[in-house]
Amino acid sequence: MNTSAISDLIGSSQYQAVADDSLKDEDNAAWVMELESRVKEEWIERISWIRLVDRLAENELVDSSSSEFRKFYTGWKELLTKGRIGSECTYRDVLISIRDRWFKDSTNSIHRLSIHSWDRFLEATARYHRSNLVIETLEQYTTMLEALSGSCFQVLPTLPEKYWQAAAAFGALDQFFNNLRDMREDAEQGICYLPAELLSEFEVSRDEILNLTACQNPNYTAMMRFWIDGYLPRLRQKTYDLMVAEDLPPSWEIWRDWSFHRYRRIERVFRGCQFNYSLFPHVYWYEVQRDLPFLLSQVRQELQSLAHEAAYHPAHSQEEFMIPEALLGIGKKAVNVVESVLNTFHCQNTRRIQPSEIY
């Protein structure tokens, strides 16, 4: 097995933050390094594209003199609308890779969908990565989740077309947990993604969030209970079809189950910290560093066993022997969570929950 770190291959960067990008990327996708080489290369390619866009946009947010994301976006739009890449384009090599992956076969429906989703992801990045961003309503927040991670999850490799919308719901859930995980880091950069509607309902100010003093407001705990116990279950519910899917490609099964393990860790630590987002990163990243070696060792052991078994079953492809039992258990627990959500909110699935309903 290749034991290189994925953060070494996808352009992870250290920047002004509580936790650097490299540790985040290992937490998100260390499992990718255990895939069969061809599939692994495709995942690394797509993740590196996404990481590049995120890094360029974050750098523009921190440094107002930077224009690197805008350069990339301009180059993409020229490729999209005119089918060409300028010889002076700053990110020509990346755009050539994107062109070669999606633009050469116009009859391929997955390629057309990928182009549309990638364009939507870049448009959302341009819209939401800006200073003094204020999300007014819960509905607008959901739209942001779907446009950002919902779109970029759709361009990950080997996704069947039948799960295109389900992948968007999965991505939205992922973005929610990333926002929850990064509350302190974002606040230190002057960013608050919590909707103004939510803050107003619970009488918590945006300044309190940004100044790291919100936990001193007794209403803050009630607000975060709604956020996790009222709003989050609605996002989970939308992922149900993907959670129970039994015909996903092996890499997507691992991605799904690994991610739900991460989400449960984020939620458990956040609750354990009594919703204290200032304390959370110190506890969480310690747990990640402790958890990752164990998870990866379990993955490697199981894959070695499955590879040995595959050698005696030549009719099966290597990818058919790639789901570690440790991760399959994670997926089964995730399905139980979503089924519980469906039962809880069965009578509410035609309307949006109001913040006041958590009282």
Coordinates of C-alpha atoms in Angstrom, one line a residue:
M1 CA 0.0 0.0 0.0
N2 CA 1.1 3.6 -0.7
T3 CA 1.4 5.3 2.7
S4 CA 2.0 8.8 1.4
A5 CA -0.2 11.5 2.8
I6 CA -2.9 12.9 0.5
S7 CA -2.1 16.4 1.8
D8 CA 1.3 16.1 0.0
L9 CA -0.4 15.5 -3.3
I10 CA -3.4 18.0 -3.4
G11 CA -1.8 21.3 -2.6
S12 CA -2.7 21.5 1.0
S13 CA -1.3 24.8 2.5
Q14 CA -0.7 26.1 6.0
Y15 CA -2.2 29.5 6.6
Q16 CA -3.6 31.6 9.4
A17 CA -5.9 29.2 11.1
V18 CA -6.4 27.1 14.2
A19 CA -5.8 23.9 12.2
D20 CA -3.8 23.9 8.9
D21 CA -5.2 22.6 5.7
S22 CA -3.0 19.5 5.7
L23 CA -4.6 18.1 8.8
K24 CA -8.1 18.9 7.5
D25 CA -7.4 17.1 4.2
E26 CA -6.1 14.0 6.0
D27 CA -9.3 14.0 8.2
N28 CA -11.4 14.3 5.1
A29 CA -9.7 12.0 2.7
A30 CA -6.7 10.0 4.0
W31 CA -8.6 6.9 2.9
V32 CA -8.0 7.8 -0.8
M33 CA -4.4 6.8 -0.6
E34 CA -5.5 3.2 0.0
L35 CA -7.5 2.9 -3.3
E36 CA -6.4 1.0 -6.4
S37 CA -3.9 3.3 -8.3
R38 CA -6.2 4.2 -11.2
V39 CA -9.1 5.2 -9.0
K40 CA -6.8 6.9 -6.5
E41 CA -5.4 9.1 -9.2
E42 CA -8.8 10.3 -10.3
W43 CA -9.8 11.1 -6.7
I44 CA -6.6 13.0 -6.1
E45 CA -7.1 14.9 -9.3
R46 CA -10.6 16.1 -8.4
I47 CA -9.8 16.8 -4.8
S48 CA -6.8 18.8 -5.9
W49 CA -8.9 21.0 -8.2
I50 CA -11.4 21.7 -5.4
R51 CA -8.6 22.4 -2.9
L52 CA -7.0 24.8 -5.3
V53 CA -10.2 26.8 -5.7
D54 CA -10.8 26.9 -2.0
R55 CA -7.2 28.0 -1.3
L56 CA -7.3 30.7 -3.9
A57 CA -10.7 32.1 -2.7
E58 CA -9.6 32.0 1.0
N59 CA -6.4 33.8 0.1
E60 CA -8.4 36.6 -1.6
L61 CA -10.6 36.8 1.5
V62 CA -7.6 37.2 3.8
D63 CA -5.5 39.4 1.4
S64 CA -7.6 41.9 -0.5
S65 CA -4.7 42.5 -2.9
S66 CA -4.8 38.9 -4.2
S67 CA -6.7 38.2 -7.4
E68 CA -5.7 34.6 -8.0
F69 CA -9.2 33.1 -7.7
R70 CA -10.5 35.7 -10.2
K71 CA -7.8 34.7 -12.6
F72 CA -8.7 31.1 -12.4
Y73 CA -12.4 31.9 -12.7
T74 CA -11.8 34.0 -15.8
G75 CA -9.8 31.2 -17.4
W76 CA -12.6 28.8 -16.6
K77 CA -15.2 31.0 -18.2
E78 CA -13.2 31.4 -21.3
L79 CA -12.9 27.6 -21.6
L80 CA -16.7 27.2 -20.9
T81 CA -18.0 29.8 -23.3
K82 CA -15.3 29.8 -26.0
G83 CA -13.8 26.3 -25.7
R84 CA -10.2 27.7 -25.4
I85 CA -7.5 28.3 -22.9
G86 CA -5.4 31.4 -23.3
S87 CA -1.6 30.8 -23.6
E88 CA -1.1 33.3 -20.8
C89 CA -3.7 31.8 -18.5
T90 CA -2.2 31.6 -15.0
Y91 CA -3.7 28.2 -14.3
R92 CA -3.5 26.8 -17.8
D93 CA -2.2 23.3 -16.7
V94 CA -5.2 22.7 -14.4
L95 CA -7.7 24.0 -17.0
I96 CA -6.2 21.7 -19.6
S97 CA -6.7 18.8 -17.2
I98 CA -10.3 19.8 -16.8
R99 CA -10.8 20.2 -20.5
D100 CA -9.3 16.8 -21.2
R101 CA -11.5 15.2 -18.6
W102 CA -14.9 16.7 -19.5
F103 CA -14.9 18.6 -22.8
K104 CA -13.7 16.0 -25.4
D105 CA -16.9 13.9 -25.5
S106 CA -20.0 16.1 -25.6
T107 CA -22.3 13.0 -25.8
N108 CA -21.3 11.8 -22.3
S109 CA -24.0 12.9 -19.9
I110 CA -21.8 12.6 -16.9
H111 CA -19.3 15.0 -18.5
R112 CA -22.0 17.5 -19.3
L113 CA -23.4 17.3 -15.7
S114 CA -19.9 17.7 -14.3
I115 CA -19.2 20.8 -16.3
H116 CA -22.5 22.3 -15.1
S117 CA -21.8 21.4 -11.4
W118 CA -18.2 22.7 -11.6
D119 CA -19.4 26.0 -13.0
R120 CA -22.0 26.2 -10.2
F121 CA -19.3 25.5 -7.6
L122 CA -17.1 28.3 -9.0
E123 CA -20.0 30.7 -9.1
A124 CA -20.9 29.9 -5.5
T125 CA -17.3 30.3 -4.5
A126 CA -17.2 33.8 -6.0
R127 CA -20.5 34.6 -4.3
Y128 CA -19.8 33.4 -0.8
H129 CA -16.1 33.9 -0.3
R130 CA -16.3 37.7 0.3
S131 CA -15.8 39.9 3.3
N132 CA -18.8 41.0 5.4
L133 CA -20.9 38.2 4.0
V134 CA -24.3 37.9 5.8
I135 CA -26.6 35.0 5.2
E136 CA -30.1 36.3 5.9
T137 CA -32.3 33.3 6.2
L138 CA -32.2 29.5 6.9
E139 CA -33.3 29.0 3.3
Q140 CA -30.5 31.1 2.0
Y141 CA -28.0 29.1 4.2
T142 CA -29.3 25.8 2.7
T143 CA -28.9 27.2 -0.8
M144 CA -25.3 28.1 0.0
L145 CA -24.6 24.6 1.3
E146 CA -26.0 23.0 -1.8
A147 CA -24.2 25.4 -4.2
L148 CA -20.8 25.0 -2.6
S149 CA -20.1 21.5 -1.4
G150 CA -23.3 20.1 -3.1
S151 CA -21.9 21.0 -6.5
C152 CA -18.3 19.9 -5.9
F153 CA -19.4 16.5 -4.5
Q154 CA -21.1 15.9 -7.9
V155 CA -17.8 16.2 -9.8
L156 CA -16.0 13.6 -7.7
P157 CA -15.1 10.5 -9.8
T158 CA -17.2 7.4 -10.5
L159 CA -20.4 8.9 -9.3
P160 CA -23.4 7.2 -11.1
E161 CA -25.8 9.6 -12.7
K162 CA -28.7 8.2 -10.7
Y163 CA -27.2 9.6 -7.5
W164 CA -26.4 13.1 -8.9
Q165 CA -29.0 14.9 -6.7
A166 CA -28.2 12.6 -3.7
A167 CA -24.6 13.6 -3.9
A168 CA -25.6 17.2 -3.7
A169 CA -27.5 16.5 -0.5
F170 CA -24.4 14.7 0.8
G171 CA -22.2 17.7 0.0
A172 CA -24.6 20.1 1.7
L173 CA -24.4 18.0 4.9
D174 CA -20.6 17.9 4.6
Q175 CA -20.5 21.7 4.3
F176 CA -22.7 22.1 7.4
F177 CA -20.3 20.1 9.4
N178 CA -17.3 21.9 8.1
N179 CA -18.9 25.2 9.0
L180 CA -19.6 23.9 12.5
R181 CA -16.0 22.6 12.9
D182 CA -14.6 25.9 11.7
M183 CA -16.7 28.3 13.7
R184 CA -13.8 29.7 15.7
E185 CA -11.4 29.8 12.7
D186 CA -14.0 31.6 10.6
A187 CA -14.8 34.0 13.4
E188 CA -11.2 35.0 13.7
Q189 CA -11.3 35.9 10.0
G190 CA -14.4 38.0 10.5
I191 CA -16.8 35.4 9.1
C192 CA -20.1 34.2 10.5
Y193 CA -22.1 31.8 8.4
L194 CA -25.0 31.5 11.0
P195 CA -28.1 33.1 9.3
A196 CA -29.2 36.5 10.6
E197 CA -32.7 35.1 11.0
L198 CA -31.3 32.5 13.4
L199 CA -29.2 35.0 15.4
S200 CA -32.2 37.4 15.7
E201 CA -34.6 34.6 16.8
F202 CA -32.3 33.6 19.7
E203 CA -31.1 37.2 20.5
V204 CA -27.4 36.3 19.8
S205 CA -25.5 39.0 18.0
R206 CA -23.1 38.6 15.1
D207 CA -20.5 40.5 17.0
E208 CA -20.7 38.1 19.9
I209 CA -19.9 35.2 17.4
L210 CA -17.0 37.1 15.9
N211 CA -15.6 38.2 19.2
L212 CA -15.7 34.7 20.6
T213 CA -18.0 35.8 23.4
A214 CA -21.2 34.2 22.3
C215 CA -20.9 31.4 24.8
Q216 CA -21.4 33.9 27.6
N217 CA -24.9 34.7 26.2
P218 CA -27.4 32.2 27.8
N219 CA -29.4 32.2 24.6
Y220 CA -26.4 30.8 22.6
T221 CA -26.8 27.3 23.9
A222 CA -30.5 27.2 23.0
M223 CA -29.6 28.4 19.5
M224 CA -27.0 25.7 19.0
R225 CA -29.4 23.1 20.2
F226 CA -31.8 24.1 17.5
W227 CA -28.9 24.2 15.0
I228 CA -27.9 20.6 15.7
D229 CA -31.2 19.1 16.9
G230 CA -33.6 21.0 14.7
Y231 CA -31.9 22.1 11.5
L232 CA -29.3 19.4 11.0
P233 CA -31.7 16.5 10.9
R234 CA -33.4 18.0 7.9
L235 CA -30.1 17.9 6.0
R236 CA -29.5 14.3 7.1
Q237 CA -32.9 13.3 5.9
K238 CA -32.1 14.4 2.4
T239 CA -29.1 12.0 2.3
Y240 CA -31.2 8.9 3.0
D241 CA -31.2 7.5 -0.6
L242 CA -27.4 7.6 -0.7
M243 CA -27.1 6.1 2.8
V244 CA -29.1 3.0 1.9
A245 CA -27.7 2.7 -1.7
E246 CA -26.2 -0.8 -2.2
D247 CA -24.9 -0.2 -5.8
L248 CA -22.4 2.6 -5.2
P249 CA -18.9 2.2 -6.6
P250 CA -16.5 1.0 -3.8
S251 CA -14.7 4.3 -3.6
W252 CA -18.0 6.1 -3.0
E253 CA -19.0 3.6 -0.3
I254 CA -15.8 4.3 1.5
W255 CA -16.2 8.1 1.0
R256 CA -19.7 7.9 2.4
D257 CA -18.9 5.8 5.5
W258 CA -15.6 7.6 6.3
S259 CA -17.4 11.0 6.1
F260 CA -20.2 9.9 8.4
H261 CA -17.6 8.7 10.9
R262 CA -16.1 12.2 10.7
Y263 CA -19.5 13.9 11.1
R264 CA -20.3 11.9 14.2
R265 CA -16.9 12.8 15.7
I266 CA -17.5 16.5 15.0
E267 CA -21.0 16.4 16.6
R268 CA -19.8 14.4 19.6
V269 CA -16.9 16.7 20.4
F270 CA -19.1 19.8 19.8
R271 CA -21.7 18.5 22.3
G272 CA -19.0 17.4 24.7
C273 CA -17.6 21.0 24.6
Q274 CA -21.1 22.3 25.6
F275 CA -21.2 24.0 22.1
N276 CA -18.2 26.1 23.0
Y277 CA -16.8 26.8 19.6
S278 CA -13.7 28.5 21.0
L279 CA -12.7 25.4 22.9
F280 CA -13.8 22.9 20.2
P281 CA -10.8 23.0 17.8
H282 CA -8.3 22.2 20.5
V283 CA -10.2 19.1 21.5
Y284 CA -11.3 18.1 18.0
W285 CA -7.9 18.1 16.3
Y286 CA -6.4 16.2 19.2
E287 CA -9.0 13.5 18.6
V288 CA -8.3 13.5 14.8
Q289 CA -4.6 13.0 15.4
R290 CA -5.4 10.1 17.7
D291 CA -8.1 8.6 15.6
L292 CA -6.6 8.7 12.1
P293 CA -3.8 6.2 12.6
F294 CA -6.2 3.6 14.0
L295 CA -8.7 4.1 11.2
L296 CA -6.1 3.8 8.5
S297 CA -4.5 0.7 10.1
Q298 CA -7.9 -0.9 10.1
V299 CA -8.4 0.0 6.4
R300 CA -5.0 -1.3 5.5
Q301 CA -5.5 -4.6 7.3
E302 CA -8.8 -5.2 5.8
L303 CA -7.7 -4.3 2.3
Q304 CA -4.7 -6.6 2.6
S305 CA -7.1 -9.4 3.5
L306 CA -9.4 -8.6 0.7
A307 CA -6.6 -8.3 -1.8
H308 CA -5.5 -11.8 -0.8
E309 CA -9.0 -13.1 -1.2
A310 CA -9.3 -11.4 -4.6
A311 CA -6.2 -13.3 -5.8
Y312 CA -8.2 -16.5 -5.4
H313 CA -11.3 -15.1 -7.2
P314 CA -10.0 -13.8 -10.5
A315 CA -13.5 -13.2 -11.8
H316 CA -13.8 -10.3 -9.4
S317 CA -12.1 -6.9 -10.0
Q318 CA -9.9 -5.5 -7.4
E319 CA -12.3 -2.7 -6.7
E320 CA -15.0 -5.2 -5.7
F321 CA -12.8 -6.1 -2.7
M322 CA -12.3 -2.7 -1.3
I323 CA -14.8 -1.9 1.5
P324 CA -13.2 -2.4 5.0
E325 CA -15.5 -3.9 7.6
A326 CA -14.7 -1.0 10.0
L327 CA -16.1 1.5 7.5
L328 CA -19.1 -0.7 6.6
G329 CA -20.1 -0.6 10.2
I330 CA -20.0 3.2 10.1
G331 CA -22.3 3.2 7.1
K332 CA -24.8 1.0 8.8
K333 CA -24.9 3.3 11.9
A334 CA -25.4 6.3 9.6
V335 CA -28.4 4.6 8.0
N336 CA -29.9 4.1 11.5
V337 CA -29.4 7.8 12.3
V338 CA -31.1 8.9 9.1
E339 CA -34.0 6.4 9.6
S340 CA -34.5 7.9 13.0
V341 CA -34.6 11.4 11.5
L342 CA -37.2 10.3 9.0
N343 CA -39.4 8.9 11.7
T344 CA -39.0 12.0 13.9
F345 CA -39.8 14.4 11.1
H346 CA -42.3 12.4 9.1
C347 CA -45.1 14.8 9.8
Q348 CA -42.9 17.9 9.0
N349 CA -41.3 17.0 5.7
T350 CA -43.4 19.4 3.7
R351 CA -42.3 22.6 5.4
R352 CA -39.2 24.2 6.8
I353 CA -38.7 24.1 10.6
Q354 CA -38.9 27.5 12.3
P355 CA -36.3 28.3 14.9
S356 CA -39.0 29.0 17.5
E357 CA -40.1 25.3 17.2
I358 CA -37.1 24.2 19.3
Y359 CA -38.4 25.9 22.4

